[in-house]
Short mmCIF file of C-alpha atoms in Angstrom, two decimals:
data_model
loop_
_atom_site.label_atom_id
_atom_site.label_comp_id
_atom_site.label_asym_id
_atom_site.label_seq_id
_atom_site.Cartn_x
_atom_site.Cartn_y
_atom_site.Cartn_z
CA MET A 705 24.49 18.79 -59.51
CA ASN A 706 27.60 20.17 -57.86
CA LEU A 707 26.56 22.49 -55.02
CA PHE A 708 28.57 25.32 -56.53
CA ASP A 709 27.54 24.78 -60.14
CA LEU A 710 25.14 27.68 -60.79
CA THR A 711 24.38 26.78 -64.42
CA GLY A 712 20.87 27.95 -65.24
CA ARG A 713 20.57 30.25 -62.24
CA VAL A 714 19.94 33.96 -62.81
CA ALA A 715 21.17 36.80 -60.60
CA VAL A 716 20.52 40.53 -60.64
CA ILE A 717 23.28 42.79 -59.31
CA THR A 718 22.51 46.45 -58.64
CA GLY A 719 25.63 48.58 -58.91
CA GLY A 720 27.43 45.67 -60.52
CA ASN A 721 29.56 47.71 -62.93
CA GLY A 722 32.51 48.35 -60.60
CA GLY A 723 34.29 47.36 -57.40
CA ILE A 724 32.58 44.77 -55.22
CA GLY A 725 29.59 44.43 -57.53
CA LEU A 726 31.81 43.64 -60.50
CA GLY A 727 33.68 41.01 -58.45
CA ILE A 728 30.36 39.39 -57.53
CA ALA A 729 29.18 39.43 -61.16
CA GLN A 730 32.42 37.86 -62.43
CA ALA A 731 32.36 35.10 -59.83
CA LEU A 732 28.74 34.18 -60.51
CA ALA A 733 29.13 34.22 -64.30
CA GLY A 734 32.25 32.11 -63.95
CA GLN A 735 30.13 29.41 -62.27
CA GLY A 736 27.57 29.39 -65.09
CA CYS A 737 25.12 31.86 -63.54
CA ASN A 738 23.40 34.27 -65.92
CA VAL A 739 23.80 37.82 -64.63
CA SER A 740 21.95 41.07 -65.24
CA ILE A 741 23.82 44.19 -64.16
CA TRP A 742 21.61 47.12 -63.15
CA GLY A 743 23.07 50.62 -62.89
CA ARG A 744 22.46 54.22 -63.84
CA ASN A 745 25.43 54.51 -66.22
CA ALA A 746 24.77 52.66 -69.48
CA ASP A 747 28.38 52.88 -70.68
CA LYS A 748 29.77 51.40 -67.45
CA ASN A 749 27.10 48.70 -67.48
CA GLU A 750 27.90 47.69 -71.03
CA ALA A 751 31.66 47.76 -70.42
CA ALA A 752 31.25 45.51 -67.36
CA ALA A 753 29.08 43.06 -69.29
CA ALA A 754 31.54 43.04 -72.20
CA SER A 755 34.45 42.27 -69.86
CA MET A 756 32.74 38.99 -68.94
CA ALA A 757 31.93 37.86 -72.47
CA GLY A 758 34.18 34.80 -72.21
CA LEU A 759 32.65 33.40 -69.03
CA SER A 760 30.24 30.48 -69.00
CA GLY A 761 27.24 32.49 -67.83
CA LYS A 762 25.49 35.06 -70.03
CA VAL A 763 25.83 38.66 -68.78
CA ASP A 764 23.69 41.61 -69.84
CA SER A 765 22.88 45.02 -68.37
CA ARG A 766 19.97 47.36 -67.71
CA VAL A 767 19.89 51.09 -67.11
CA CYS A 768 18.13 51.36 -63.77
CA ASP A 769 17.69 53.97 -61.03
CA VAL A 770 17.28 51.84 -57.90
CA THR A 771 15.72 54.74 -55.99
CA ASP A 772 12.79 54.74 -58.46
CA PRO A 773 10.37 51.80 -58.07
CA ALA A 774 9.07 52.21 -61.62
CA SER A 775 12.60 51.94 -62.99
CA VAL A 776 13.30 48.86 -60.86
CA ASN A 777 10.07 47.17 -61.93
CA ALA A 778 10.86 47.87 -65.59
CA ALA A 779 14.35 46.41 -65.19
CA MET A 780 12.92 43.33 -63.49
CA LYS A 781 10.40 42.81 -66.29
CA ALA A 782 13.12 43.14 -68.94
CA THR A 783 15.34 40.67 -67.08
CA LEU A 784 12.50 38.16 -66.77
CA ASP A 785 11.69 38.59 -70.47
CA THR A 786 15.32 37.73 -71.28
CA PHE A 787 16.11 34.98 -68.77
CA GLY A 788 12.68 33.73 -67.69
CA ARG A 789 13.47 33.81 -63.97
CA VAL A 790 15.52 35.57 -61.27
CA ASP A 791 17.05 33.41 -58.54
CA GLY A 792 19.16 35.98 -56.74
CA CYS A 793 19.25 39.72 -56.11
CA PHE A 794 22.52 41.28 -54.91
CA ALA A 795 21.76 44.84 -53.80
CA ASN A 796 25.11 46.61 -54.02
CA ALA A 797 24.16 50.12 -55.17
CA GLY A 798 24.71 52.98 -52.74
CA ILE A 799 26.85 55.93 -51.74
CA GLY A 800 29.44 56.44 -49.02
CA GLY A 801 29.80 58.85 -46.14
CA GLY A 802 29.65 62.01 -48.19
CA GLY A 803 31.92 64.33 -46.24
CA ARG A 804 33.32 64.88 -42.80
CA ARG A 805 30.79 67.22 -41.17
CA SER A 806 29.27 66.26 -37.84
CA PHE A 807 25.72 65.09 -37.29
CA ILE A 808 24.48 68.49 -36.08
CA GLU A 809 25.85 70.13 -39.23
CA ARG A 810 24.06 67.85 -41.67
CA THR A 811 21.28 69.18 -43.87
CA GLU A 812 17.96 67.43 -44.34
CA GLU A 813 18.73 67.07 -48.05
CA GLU A 814 21.94 65.18 -47.26
CA TRP A 815 20.08 62.91 -44.86
CA ARG A 816 17.32 62.11 -47.33
CA THR A 817 19.72 61.58 -50.24
CA MET A 818 21.74 59.09 -48.20
CA PHE A 819 18.64 57.14 -47.18
CA ALA A 820 17.16 57.17 -50.67
CA THR A 821 20.31 55.88 -52.34
CA ASN A 822 21.35 53.32 -49.74
CA LEU A 823 18.13 52.09 -48.14
CA ASP A 824 15.43 52.75 -50.73
CA GLY A 825 17.58 51.10 -53.39
CA VAL A 826 17.76 47.87 -51.41
CA PHE A 827 14.05 48.04 -50.60
CA HIS A 828 12.90 48.45 -54.21
CA ALA A 829 15.26 45.84 -55.65
CA PHE A 830 14.50 43.29 -52.93
CA GLN A 831 10.75 43.86 -53.18
CA ALA A 832 10.69 43.31 -56.94
CA ALA A 833 12.85 40.19 -56.62
CA ALA A 834 10.92 38.79 -53.65
CA ARG A 835 7.58 39.17 -55.42
CA HIS A 836 8.85 37.11 -58.32
CA MET A 837 10.52 34.53 -56.08
CA THR A 838 7.45 33.98 -53.89
CA GLU A 839 5.18 33.69 -56.94
CA ARG A 840 7.52 31.05 -58.31
CA ALA A 841 7.58 29.28 -54.95
CA ASN A 842 3.80 29.15 -54.91
CA ALA A 843 4.01 27.50 -58.34
CA GLY A 844 6.26 24.76 -56.92
CA ASP A 845 9.74 26.20 -57.51
CA PRO A 846 11.01 27.46 -54.13
CA PHE A 847 14.43 29.05 -54.49
CA GLY A 848 15.55 32.62 -53.97
CA ARG A 849 18.53 34.53 -52.64
CA LEU A 850 18.53 38.13 -51.41
CA VAL A 851 21.95 39.55 -50.49
CA ALA A 852 22.71 43.13 -49.44
CA THR A 853 26.16 44.67 -49.41
CA SER A 854 26.20 46.48 -46.09
CA SER A 855 29.08 48.02 -44.11
CA LEU A 856 31.06 47.42 -40.97
CA ALA A 857 29.96 50.92 -40.01
CA SER A 858 26.52 49.41 -39.35
CA ILE A 859 28.04 47.47 -36.42
CA PHE A 860 30.83 49.71 -35.18
CA GLY A 861 29.61 53.17 -36.16
CA THR A 862 31.82 55.75 -37.79
CA ALA A 863 33.13 59.19 -36.99
CA ARG A 864 31.30 61.98 -38.85
CA ASN A 865 29.53 59.60 -41.22
CA GLU A 866 26.80 58.59 -38.80
CA HIS A 867 23.95 58.98 -41.30
CA TYR A 868 25.77 56.51 -43.56
CA ALA A 869 26.11 54.07 -40.63
CA ALA A 870 22.39 54.52 -39.88
CA THR A 871 21.36 53.52 -43.41
CA LYS A 872 23.57 50.45 -43.33
CA ALA A 873 22.22 49.41 -39.92
CA ALA A 874 18.72 49.72 -41.36
CA ILE A 875 19.70 47.43 -44.23
CA ASN A 876 20.95 44.83 -41.74
CA ALA A 877 17.65 45.05 -39.85
CA LEU A 878 15.70 44.61 -43.09
CA VAL A 879 17.77 41.54 -43.94
CA ARG A 880 17.03 39.97 -40.55
CA ALA A 881 13.31 40.62 -40.92
CA LEU A 882 13.21 39.23 -44.47
CA GLY A 883 15.07 36.13 -43.32
CA VAL A 884 12.09 35.36 -41.09
CA GLU A 885 9.33 36.42 -43.47
CA LEU A 886 10.56 34.69 -46.61
CA ALA A 887 11.99 31.44 -45.21
CA ARG A 888 8.74 29.57 -45.81
CA HIS A 889 9.09 30.34 -49.53
CA GLY A 890 12.62 28.93 -49.73
CA VAL A 891 14.04 32.46 -50.01
CA THR A 892 17.09 33.40 -47.93
CA ALA A 893 18.32 36.87 -46.98
CA ASN A 894 21.89 37.71 -46.01
CA ALA A 895 24.29 40.64 -45.76
CA ILE A 896 27.95 40.92 -46.74
CA LEU A 897 30.11 43.46 -44.88
CA PRO A 898 33.34 44.56 -46.57
CA GLY A 899 36.55 45.55 -44.90
CA TRP A 900 38.95 47.55 -47.06
CA ILE A 901 38.51 46.34 -50.63
CA LYS A 902 40.70 47.02 -53.63
CA SER A 903 38.61 48.56 -56.38
CA ASP A 904 38.46 51.50 -58.73
CA MET A 905 36.48 53.36 -56.05
CA THR A 906 39.15 52.95 -53.36
CA ALA A 907 42.21 53.53 -55.53
CA GLY A 908 42.51 57.14 -54.38
CA ILE A 909 42.65 56.22 -50.71
CA MET A 910 46.27 55.19 -50.91
CA ALA A 911 47.17 58.67 -52.13
CA ASN A 912 46.02 60.05 -48.75
CA GLU A 913 49.16 60.32 -46.62
CA LYS A 914 47.19 60.57 -43.35
CA PHE A 915 45.28 57.39 -44.18
CA VAL A 916 48.46 55.51 -44.99
CA ALA A 917 50.15 56.70 -41.79
CA ASN A 918 47.24 56.37 -39.34
CA VAL A 919 44.91 53.66 -40.64
CA MET A 920 46.88 51.21 -42.75
CA PRO A 921 49.01 50.01 -39.80
CA ARG A 922 45.82 48.83 -38.06
CA ILE A 923 44.62 46.71 -40.98
CA PRO A 924 45.64 43.04 -40.60
CA GLN A 925 48.76 42.30 -42.65
CA ARG A 926 48.53 45.85 -44.08
CA ARG A 927 46.22 44.29 -46.62
CA PHE A 928 43.23 45.34 -48.64
CA GLY A 929 40.74 42.60 -49.40
CA GLU A 930 39.98 41.72 -53.00
CA ALA A 931 36.67 42.08 -54.78
CA SER A 932 37.02 38.39 -55.65
CA ASP A 933 36.67 37.58 -51.92
CA PHE A 934 33.10 38.80 -52.17
CA GLY A 935 32.65 36.81 -55.34
CA GLY A 936 33.41 33.60 -53.46
CA ILE A 937 30.82 34.42 -50.80
CA ALA A 938 28.29 35.32 -53.51
CA VAL A 939 28.78 31.97 -55.25
CA TYR A 940 28.26 30.18 -51.93
CA LEU A 941 25.13 32.18 -51.10
CA MET A 942 23.62 31.42 -54.52
CA SER A 943 24.26 27.70 -54.11
CA LYS A 944 22.15 25.01 -52.50
CA ALA A 945 24.81 24.77 -49.79
CA SER A 946 23.55 28.03 -48.27
CA SER A 947 19.92 26.92 -47.94
CA TYR A 948 20.03 27.04 -44.14
CA HIS A 949 22.01 30.27 -43.88
CA THR A 950 19.60 33.17 -43.76
CA ALA A 951 19.80 36.57 -42.07
CA ASP A 952 23.52 35.86 -41.53
CA THR A 953 26.21 38.51 -41.87
CA PHE A 954 29.45 37.58 -43.61
CA VAL A 955 32.42 39.74 -42.61
CA ILE A 956 35.33 39.83 -45.05
CA ASP A 957 38.96 40.50 -44.17
CA GLY A 958 38.37 41.68 -40.58
CA GLY A 959 38.23 45.24 -41.85
CA TYR A 960 36.70 46.58 -38.64
CA THR A 961 40.20 46.71 -37.14
CA ALA A 962 40.82 49.76 -39.31
CA PHE A 963 38.55 51.94 -37.16
#
């Protein structure tokens, strides 16, 4: 089998109905991978799945709140009932900085909401996927891929979005720990860190005159990355070629230079 032929593989993508997640879903389905998109918005989920109807992999969607373990477990069961297995889990759901107030001005509710959406979502999705993958490994079928979409803020910090950077740093730490724990089951864990990515969620940035004047000149080649860049990494990470890459961080487009 070609290393990048994912025919018969099955991947779950949380937050896969837009932006980076949609790019990952399209790339995987284009290589024959069956994909289940999990997200809170049923209409967006269904629209994303419908947009990939002509690709070689089958794509469906589940309404799922990744902060709720019961919802995640139900989505996992439904996906397994449909596809019979899950080979990869791409945890992409989360929220951004959420304002420009300083650390000492933050409320406890803001802190907890950020952690629940960014960190708990990865925890619940990864745990459900890892349980299935290790059970399958114990039955003689060792293969599993856990991939978190993190942030360059987890390495370089960020002004006035420090609680966001903290959640993303925690995700990176979880990935490193899982890389050690799950290796014996044939399961890898990795993180992808975006730079500035073109998507529906970043379209409004270019309308900000201060951003264009102060930040864009520091981005290499004045360029936004493409969601498809992440798709290429996702295809690689789901392939046999990535078997020895675990707890690695893949940085796309050198976006840290924008800080």
